[in-house]
PDB file of C-alpha atoms in Angstrom:
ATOM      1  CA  UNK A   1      49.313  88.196  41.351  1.00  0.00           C
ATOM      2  CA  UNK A   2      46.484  89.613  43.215  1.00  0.00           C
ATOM      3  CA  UNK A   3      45.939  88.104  46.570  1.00  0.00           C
ATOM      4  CA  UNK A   4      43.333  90.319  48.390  1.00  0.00           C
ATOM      5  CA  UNK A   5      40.122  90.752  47.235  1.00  0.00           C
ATOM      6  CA  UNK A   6      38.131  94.055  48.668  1.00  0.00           C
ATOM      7  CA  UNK A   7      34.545  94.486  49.498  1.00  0.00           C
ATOM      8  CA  UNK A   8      32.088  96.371  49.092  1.00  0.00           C
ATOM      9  CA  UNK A   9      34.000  97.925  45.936  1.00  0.00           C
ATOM     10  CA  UNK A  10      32.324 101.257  46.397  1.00  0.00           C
ATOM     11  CA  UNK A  11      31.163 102.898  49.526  1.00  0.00           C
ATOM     12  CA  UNK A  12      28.939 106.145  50.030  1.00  0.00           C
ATOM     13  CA  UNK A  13      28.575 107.431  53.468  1.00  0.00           C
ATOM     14  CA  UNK A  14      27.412 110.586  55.163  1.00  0.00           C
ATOM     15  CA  UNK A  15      29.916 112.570  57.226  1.00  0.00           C
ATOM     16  CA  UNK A  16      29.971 111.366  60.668  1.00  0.00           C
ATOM     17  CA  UNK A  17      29.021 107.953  59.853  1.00  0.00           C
ATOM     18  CA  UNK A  18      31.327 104.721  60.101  1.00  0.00           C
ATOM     19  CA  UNK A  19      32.814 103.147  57.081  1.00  0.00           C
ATOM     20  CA  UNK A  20      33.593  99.248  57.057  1.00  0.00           C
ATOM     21  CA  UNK A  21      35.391  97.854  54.606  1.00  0.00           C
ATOM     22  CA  UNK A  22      36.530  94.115  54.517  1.00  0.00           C
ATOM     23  CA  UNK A  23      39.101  92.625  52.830  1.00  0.00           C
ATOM     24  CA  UNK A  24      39.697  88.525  52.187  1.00  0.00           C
ATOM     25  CA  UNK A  25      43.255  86.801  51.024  1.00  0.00           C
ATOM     26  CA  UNK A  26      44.045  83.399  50.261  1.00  0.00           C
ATOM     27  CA  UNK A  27      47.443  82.104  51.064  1.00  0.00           C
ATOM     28  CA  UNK A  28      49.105  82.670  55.090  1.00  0.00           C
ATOM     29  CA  UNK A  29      50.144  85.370  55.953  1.00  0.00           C
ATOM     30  CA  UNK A  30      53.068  87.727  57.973  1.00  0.00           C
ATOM     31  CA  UNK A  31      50.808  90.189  58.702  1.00  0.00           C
ATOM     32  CA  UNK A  32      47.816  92.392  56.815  1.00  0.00           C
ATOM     33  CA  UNK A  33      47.974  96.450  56.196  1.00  0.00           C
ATOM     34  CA  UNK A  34      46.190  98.737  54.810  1.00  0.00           C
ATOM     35  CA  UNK A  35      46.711 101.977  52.974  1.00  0.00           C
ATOM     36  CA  UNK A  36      44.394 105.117  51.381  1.00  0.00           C
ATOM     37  CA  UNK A  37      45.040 106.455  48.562  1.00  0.00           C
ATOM     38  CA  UNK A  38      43.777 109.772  47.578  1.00  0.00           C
ATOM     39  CA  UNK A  39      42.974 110.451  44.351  1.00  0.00           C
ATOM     40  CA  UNK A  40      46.102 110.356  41.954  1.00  0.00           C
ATOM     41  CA  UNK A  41      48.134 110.104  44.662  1.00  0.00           C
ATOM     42  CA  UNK A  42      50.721 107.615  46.304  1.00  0.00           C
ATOM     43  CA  UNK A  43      49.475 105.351  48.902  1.00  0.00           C
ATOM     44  CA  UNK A  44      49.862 106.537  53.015  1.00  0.00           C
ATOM     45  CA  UNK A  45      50.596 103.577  54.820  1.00  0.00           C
ATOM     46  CA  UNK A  46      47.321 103.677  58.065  1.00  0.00           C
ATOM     47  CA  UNK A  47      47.859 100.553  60.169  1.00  0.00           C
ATOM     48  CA  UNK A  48      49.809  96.990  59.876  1.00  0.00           C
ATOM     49  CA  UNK A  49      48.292  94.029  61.957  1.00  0.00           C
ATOM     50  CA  UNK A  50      50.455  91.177  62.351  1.00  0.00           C
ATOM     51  CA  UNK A  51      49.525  87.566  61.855  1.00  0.00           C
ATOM     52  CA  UNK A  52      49.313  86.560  65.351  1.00  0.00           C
ATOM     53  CA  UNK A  53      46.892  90.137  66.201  1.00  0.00           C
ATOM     54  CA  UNK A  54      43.319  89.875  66.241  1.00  0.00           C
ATOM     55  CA  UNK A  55      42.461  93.826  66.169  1.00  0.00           C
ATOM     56  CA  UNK A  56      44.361  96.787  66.455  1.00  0.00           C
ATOM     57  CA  UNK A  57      43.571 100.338  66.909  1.00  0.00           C
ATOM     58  CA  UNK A  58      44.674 103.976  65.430  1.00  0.00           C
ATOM     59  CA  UNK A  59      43.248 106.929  66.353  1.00  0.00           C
ATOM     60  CA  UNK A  60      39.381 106.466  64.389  1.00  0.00           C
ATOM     61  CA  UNK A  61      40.532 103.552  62.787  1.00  0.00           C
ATOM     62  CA  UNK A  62      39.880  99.939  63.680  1.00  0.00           C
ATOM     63  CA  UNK A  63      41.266  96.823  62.182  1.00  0.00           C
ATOM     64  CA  UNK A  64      40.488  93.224  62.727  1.00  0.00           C
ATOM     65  CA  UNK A  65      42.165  89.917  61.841  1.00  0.00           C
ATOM     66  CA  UNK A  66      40.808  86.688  61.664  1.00  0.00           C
ATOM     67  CA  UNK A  67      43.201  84.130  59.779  1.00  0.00           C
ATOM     68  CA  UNK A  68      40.731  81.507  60.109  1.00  0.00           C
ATOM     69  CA  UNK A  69      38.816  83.055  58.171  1.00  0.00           C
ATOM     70  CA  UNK A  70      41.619  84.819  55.847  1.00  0.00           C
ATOM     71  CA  UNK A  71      39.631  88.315  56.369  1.00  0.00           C
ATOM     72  CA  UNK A  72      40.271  91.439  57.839  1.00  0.00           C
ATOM     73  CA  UNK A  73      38.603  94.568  58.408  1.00  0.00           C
ATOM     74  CA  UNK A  74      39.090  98.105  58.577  1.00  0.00           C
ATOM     75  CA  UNK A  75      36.681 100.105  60.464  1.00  0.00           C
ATOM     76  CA  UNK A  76      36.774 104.044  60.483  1.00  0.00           C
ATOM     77  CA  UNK A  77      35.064 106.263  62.762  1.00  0.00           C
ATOM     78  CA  UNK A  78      33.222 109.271  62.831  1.00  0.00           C
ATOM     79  CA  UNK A  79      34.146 109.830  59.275  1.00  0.00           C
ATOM     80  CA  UNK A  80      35.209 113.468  57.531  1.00  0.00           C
ATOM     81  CA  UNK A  81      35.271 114.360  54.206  1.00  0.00           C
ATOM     82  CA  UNK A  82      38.889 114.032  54.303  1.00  0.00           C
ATOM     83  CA  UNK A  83      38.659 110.344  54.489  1.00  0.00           C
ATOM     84  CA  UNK A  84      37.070 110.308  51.060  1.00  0.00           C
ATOM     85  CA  UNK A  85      39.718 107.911  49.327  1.00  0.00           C
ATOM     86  CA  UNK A  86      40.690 104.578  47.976  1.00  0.00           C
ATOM     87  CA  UNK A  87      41.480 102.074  50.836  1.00  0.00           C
ATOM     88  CA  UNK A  88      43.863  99.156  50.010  1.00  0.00           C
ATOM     89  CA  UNK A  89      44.623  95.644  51.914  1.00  0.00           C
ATOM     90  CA  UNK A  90      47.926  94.355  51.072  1.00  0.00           C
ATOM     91  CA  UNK A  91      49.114  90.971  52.130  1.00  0.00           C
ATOM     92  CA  UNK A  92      52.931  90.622  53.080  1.00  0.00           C
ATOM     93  CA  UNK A  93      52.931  86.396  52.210  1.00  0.00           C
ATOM     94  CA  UNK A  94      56.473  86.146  52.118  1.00  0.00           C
ATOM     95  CA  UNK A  95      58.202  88.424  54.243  1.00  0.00           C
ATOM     96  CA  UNK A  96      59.382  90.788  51.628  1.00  0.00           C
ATOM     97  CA  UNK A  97      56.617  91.597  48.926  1.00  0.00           C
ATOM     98  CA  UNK A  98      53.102  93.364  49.621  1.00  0.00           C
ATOM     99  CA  UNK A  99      50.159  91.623  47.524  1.00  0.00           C
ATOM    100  CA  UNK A 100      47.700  94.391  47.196  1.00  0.00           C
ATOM    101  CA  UNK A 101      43.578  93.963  47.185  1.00  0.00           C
ATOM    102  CA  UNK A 102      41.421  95.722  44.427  1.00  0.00           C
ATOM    103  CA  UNK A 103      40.653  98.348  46.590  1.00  0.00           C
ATOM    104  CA  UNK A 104      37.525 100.205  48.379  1.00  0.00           C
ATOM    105  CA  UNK A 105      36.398 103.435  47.056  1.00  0.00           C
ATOM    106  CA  UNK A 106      35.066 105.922  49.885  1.00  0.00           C
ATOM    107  CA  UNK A 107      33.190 109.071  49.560  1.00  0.00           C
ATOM    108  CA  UNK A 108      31.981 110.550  52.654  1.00  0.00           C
ATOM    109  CA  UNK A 109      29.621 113.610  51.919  1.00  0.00           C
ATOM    110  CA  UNK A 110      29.310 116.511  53.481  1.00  0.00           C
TER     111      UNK A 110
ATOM    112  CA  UNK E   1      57.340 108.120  58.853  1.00  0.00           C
ATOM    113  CA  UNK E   2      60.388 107.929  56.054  1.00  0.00           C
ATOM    114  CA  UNK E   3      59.487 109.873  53.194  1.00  0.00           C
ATOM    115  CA  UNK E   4      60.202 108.739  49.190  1.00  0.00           C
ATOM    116  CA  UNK E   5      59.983 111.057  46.317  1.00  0.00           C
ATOM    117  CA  UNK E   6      59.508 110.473  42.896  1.00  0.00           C
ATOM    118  CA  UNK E   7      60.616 112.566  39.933  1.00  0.00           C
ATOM    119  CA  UNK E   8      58.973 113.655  37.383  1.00  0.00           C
ATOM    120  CA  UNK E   9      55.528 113.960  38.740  1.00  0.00           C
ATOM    121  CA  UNK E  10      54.046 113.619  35.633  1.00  0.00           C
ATOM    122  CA  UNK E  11      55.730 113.275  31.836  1.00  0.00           C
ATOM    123  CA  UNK E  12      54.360 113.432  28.683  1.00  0.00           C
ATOM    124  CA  UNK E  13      56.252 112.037  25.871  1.00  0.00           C
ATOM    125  CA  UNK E  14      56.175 110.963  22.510  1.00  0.00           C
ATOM    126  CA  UNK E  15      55.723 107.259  21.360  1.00  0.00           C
ATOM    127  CA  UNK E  16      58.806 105.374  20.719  1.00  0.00           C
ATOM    128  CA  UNK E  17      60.736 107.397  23.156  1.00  0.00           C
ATOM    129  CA  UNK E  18      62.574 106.296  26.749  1.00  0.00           C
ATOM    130  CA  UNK E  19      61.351 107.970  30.052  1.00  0.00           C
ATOM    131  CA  UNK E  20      62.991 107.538  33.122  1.00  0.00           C
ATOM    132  CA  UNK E  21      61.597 107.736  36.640  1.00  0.00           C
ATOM    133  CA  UNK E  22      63.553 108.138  39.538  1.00  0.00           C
ATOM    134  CA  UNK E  23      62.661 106.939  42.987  1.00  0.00           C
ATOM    135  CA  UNK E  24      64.473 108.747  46.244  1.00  0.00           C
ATOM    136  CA  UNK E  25      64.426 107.644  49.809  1.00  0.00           C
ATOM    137  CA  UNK E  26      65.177 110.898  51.522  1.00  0.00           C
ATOM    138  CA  UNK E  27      65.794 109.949  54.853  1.00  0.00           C
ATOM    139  CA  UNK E  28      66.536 106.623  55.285  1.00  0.00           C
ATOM    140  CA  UNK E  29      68.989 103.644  53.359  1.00  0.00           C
ATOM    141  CA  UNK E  30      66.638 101.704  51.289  1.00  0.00           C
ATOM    142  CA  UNK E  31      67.766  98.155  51.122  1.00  0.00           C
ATOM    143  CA  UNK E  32      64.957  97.127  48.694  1.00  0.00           C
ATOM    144  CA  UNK E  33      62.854  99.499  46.502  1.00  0.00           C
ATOM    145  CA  UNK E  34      59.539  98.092  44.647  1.00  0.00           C
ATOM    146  CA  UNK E  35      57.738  99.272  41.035  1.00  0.00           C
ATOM    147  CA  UNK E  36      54.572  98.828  40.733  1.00  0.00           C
ATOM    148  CA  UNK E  37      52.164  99.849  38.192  1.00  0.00           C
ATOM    149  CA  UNK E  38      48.427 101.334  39.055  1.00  0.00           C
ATOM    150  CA  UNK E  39      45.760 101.546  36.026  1.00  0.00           C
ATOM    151  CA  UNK E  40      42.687 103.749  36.685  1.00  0.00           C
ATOM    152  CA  UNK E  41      40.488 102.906  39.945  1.00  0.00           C
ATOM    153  CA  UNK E  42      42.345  99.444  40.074  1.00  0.00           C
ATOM    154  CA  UNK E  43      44.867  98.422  42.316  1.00  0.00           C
ATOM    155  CA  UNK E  44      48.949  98.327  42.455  1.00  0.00           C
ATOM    156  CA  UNK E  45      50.554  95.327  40.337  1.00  0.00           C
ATOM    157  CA  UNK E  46      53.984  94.834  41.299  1.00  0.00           C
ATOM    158  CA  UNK E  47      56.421  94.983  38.574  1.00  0.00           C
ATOM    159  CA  UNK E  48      59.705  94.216  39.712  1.00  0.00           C
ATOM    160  CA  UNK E  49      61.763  94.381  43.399  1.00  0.00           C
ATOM    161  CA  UNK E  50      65.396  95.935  43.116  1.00  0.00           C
ATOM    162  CA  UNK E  51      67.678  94.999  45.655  1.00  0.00           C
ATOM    163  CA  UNK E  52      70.847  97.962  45.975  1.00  0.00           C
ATOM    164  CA  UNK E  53      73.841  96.374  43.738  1.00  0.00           C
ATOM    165  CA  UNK E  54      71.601  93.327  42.147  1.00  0.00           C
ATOM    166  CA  UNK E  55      69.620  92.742  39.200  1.00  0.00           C
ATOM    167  CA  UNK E  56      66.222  93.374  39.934  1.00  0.00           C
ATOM    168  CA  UNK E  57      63.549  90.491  40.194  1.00  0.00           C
ATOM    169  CA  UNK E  58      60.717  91.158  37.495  1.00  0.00           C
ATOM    170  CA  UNK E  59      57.290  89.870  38.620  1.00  0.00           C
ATOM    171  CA  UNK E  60      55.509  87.180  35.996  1.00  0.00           C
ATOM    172  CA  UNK E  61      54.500  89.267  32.218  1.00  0.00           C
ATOM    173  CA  UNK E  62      57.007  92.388  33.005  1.00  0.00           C
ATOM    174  CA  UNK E  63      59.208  92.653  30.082  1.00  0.00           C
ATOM    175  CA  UNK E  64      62.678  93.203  31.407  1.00  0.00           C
ATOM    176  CA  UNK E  65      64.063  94.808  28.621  1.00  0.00           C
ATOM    177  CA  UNK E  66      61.228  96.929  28.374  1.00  0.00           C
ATOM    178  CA  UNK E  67      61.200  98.176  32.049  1.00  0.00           C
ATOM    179  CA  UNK E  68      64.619  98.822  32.823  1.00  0.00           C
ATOM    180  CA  UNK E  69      65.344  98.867  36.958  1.00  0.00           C
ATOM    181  CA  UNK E  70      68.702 100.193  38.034  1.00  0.00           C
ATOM    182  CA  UNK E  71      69.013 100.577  41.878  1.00  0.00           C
ATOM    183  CA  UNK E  72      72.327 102.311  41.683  1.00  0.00           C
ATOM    184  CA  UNK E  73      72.798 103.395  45.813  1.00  0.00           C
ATOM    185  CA  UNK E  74      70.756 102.648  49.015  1.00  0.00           C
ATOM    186  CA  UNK E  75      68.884 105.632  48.682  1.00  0.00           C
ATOM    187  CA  UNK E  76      68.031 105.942  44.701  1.00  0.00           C
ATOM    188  CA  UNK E  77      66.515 103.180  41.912  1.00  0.00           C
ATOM    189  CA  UNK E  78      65.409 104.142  38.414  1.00  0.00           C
ATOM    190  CA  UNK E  79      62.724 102.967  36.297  1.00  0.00           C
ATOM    191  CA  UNK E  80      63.366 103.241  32.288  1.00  0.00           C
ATOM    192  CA  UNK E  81      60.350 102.910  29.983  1.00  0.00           C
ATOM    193  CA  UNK E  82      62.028 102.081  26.832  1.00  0.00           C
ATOM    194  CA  UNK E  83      60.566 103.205  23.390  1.00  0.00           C
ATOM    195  CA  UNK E  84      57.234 103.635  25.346  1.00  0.00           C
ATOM    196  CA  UNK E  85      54.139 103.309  23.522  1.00  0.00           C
ATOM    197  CA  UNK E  86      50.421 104.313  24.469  1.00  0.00           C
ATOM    198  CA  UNK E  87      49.796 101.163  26.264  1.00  0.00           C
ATOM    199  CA  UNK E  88      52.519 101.981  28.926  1.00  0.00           C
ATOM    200  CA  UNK E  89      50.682 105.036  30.194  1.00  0.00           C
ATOM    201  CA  UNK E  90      50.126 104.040  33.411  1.00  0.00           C
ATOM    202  CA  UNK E  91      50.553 105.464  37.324  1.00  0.00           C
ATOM    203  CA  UNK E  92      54.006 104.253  38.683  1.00  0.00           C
ATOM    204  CA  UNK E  93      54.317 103.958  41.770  1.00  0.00           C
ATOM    205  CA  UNK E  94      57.914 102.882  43.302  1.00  0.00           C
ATOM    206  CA  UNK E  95      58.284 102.073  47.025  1.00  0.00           C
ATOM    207  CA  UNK E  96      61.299 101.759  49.652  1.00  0.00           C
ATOM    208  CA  UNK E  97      62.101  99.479  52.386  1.00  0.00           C
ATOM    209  CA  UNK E  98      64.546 100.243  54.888  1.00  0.00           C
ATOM    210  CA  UNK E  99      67.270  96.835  56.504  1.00  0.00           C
ATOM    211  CA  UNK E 100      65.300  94.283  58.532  1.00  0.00           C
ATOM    212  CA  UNK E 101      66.165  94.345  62.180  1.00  0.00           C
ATOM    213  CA  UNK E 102      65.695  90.281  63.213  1.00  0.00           C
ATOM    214  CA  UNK E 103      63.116  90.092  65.622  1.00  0.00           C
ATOM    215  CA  UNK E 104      60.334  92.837  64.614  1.00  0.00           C
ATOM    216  CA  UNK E 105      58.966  91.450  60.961  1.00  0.00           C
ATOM    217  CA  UNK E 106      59.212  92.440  57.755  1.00  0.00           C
ATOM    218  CA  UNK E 107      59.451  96.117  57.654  1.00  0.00           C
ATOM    219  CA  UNK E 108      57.743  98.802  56.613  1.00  0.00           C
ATOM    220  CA  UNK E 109      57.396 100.181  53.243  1.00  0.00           C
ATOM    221  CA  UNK E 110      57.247 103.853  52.481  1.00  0.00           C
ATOM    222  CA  UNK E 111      55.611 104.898  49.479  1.00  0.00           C
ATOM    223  CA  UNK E 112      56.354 107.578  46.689  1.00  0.00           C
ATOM    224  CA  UNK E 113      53.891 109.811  45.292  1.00  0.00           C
ATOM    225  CA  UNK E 114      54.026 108.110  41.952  1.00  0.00           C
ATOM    226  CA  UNK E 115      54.689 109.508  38.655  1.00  0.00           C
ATOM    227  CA  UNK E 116      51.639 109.684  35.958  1.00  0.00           C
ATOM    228  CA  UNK E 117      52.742 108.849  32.760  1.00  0.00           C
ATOM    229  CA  UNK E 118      51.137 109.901  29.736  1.00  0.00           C
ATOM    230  CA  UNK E 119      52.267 108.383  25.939  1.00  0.00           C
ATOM    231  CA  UNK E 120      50.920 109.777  22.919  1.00  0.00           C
TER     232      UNK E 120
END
């Protein structure tokens, strides 16, 4: 079953702008990714953060952690086109199977 | 990272007919391969985890018999749709995960590009 639930579920943004997405679970976790997907395509694997992380950082991207809360974050930069996408949080609760969020759907225009 | 291919891309078939999708780690020994299953702008629902040489473990309302999993070597598992039916057209997605090294987590898992299937 779903864990993650993914907010806002739709996001329109103008090129250079940031894009925040958040993303809330229910149950502990191992540790939180997140993925894109681009249209009809597999998913591409961006950043993990581990349970015991409170933010990490990948090139534009920016994710935070807070298990008190059971939310995390993803935060991307300076935004291109190319980052139009779906962006999934998945939730590794027991140390071998990813629970996946509903998704956020980005467009960044031109 | 690893890479993981699927094959066929796409398939059309007929309904009442079997399709088989094959899932490929090409670089790496995948101890564990997932299925999941993606309907249109929603997310991935895990079908089943295959473990090389062991039945596979089929998630709550997967029909077993229906959604054949063979995970034959460490670097290929199949997915069988048997007599498939309109209702199975779906995006299937597998994914591979390589040994876990004590010490650094659960590790990573490498997507495929999924297969878009299509029953008429």
């Amino acid at each position: 079953s779903q864990q993650g639930e993914e907010d806002p579920q739709a996001l329109s943004i103008q090129e250079g702008e940031n894009a925040t997405m958040n993303c809330s679970y229910k149950t502990s976790i191992n540790n939180l990714q997140w993925y894109r997907q681009n249209s009809g395509r597999g998913l591409v694997h961006l950043i993990l953060i581990r349970s015991n992380e409170r933010e990490k950082h990948s090139g534009r991207l920016r994710v935070t952690l807070d298990t008190s809360k059971k939310s995390s974050s993803l935060l991307i930069t300076a935004s291109r086109a190319a980052d139009t996408a779906s962006y999934f949080c998945a939730t590794d609760v027991n140390d071998y199977k990813l629970s996946f969020g509903a998704g956020t759907t980005v467009t960044v225009r031109a | 990272g690893a890479v993981v291919s699927q094959h066929p891309s796409r398939v059309i078939c007929k309904s009442g007919t079997s399709v088989k999708i094959e899932c490929r780690s090409l670089d790496f020994q995948a101890t564990t391969m997932f299925w999941y299953r993606q309907f249109p702008k929603k997310s991935l629902m895990l079908m089943a985890t295959s473990n090389e040489g062991s039945k596979a473990t089929y998630e709550q309302g997967v029909e077993k018999d229906k959604f054949l999993i063979n995970h034959a070597s460490l670097t290929l598992s199949t997915l069988t749709v048997t007599s498939a039916h309109p209702e199975d057209s779906s995006f299937y997605i597998c994914s591979a995960r390589g040994r876990r090294v004590r010490g650094t987590g659960s590790p990573e898992q490498f997507f495929g590009p999924g297969t878009r299937l299509t029953v008429l």
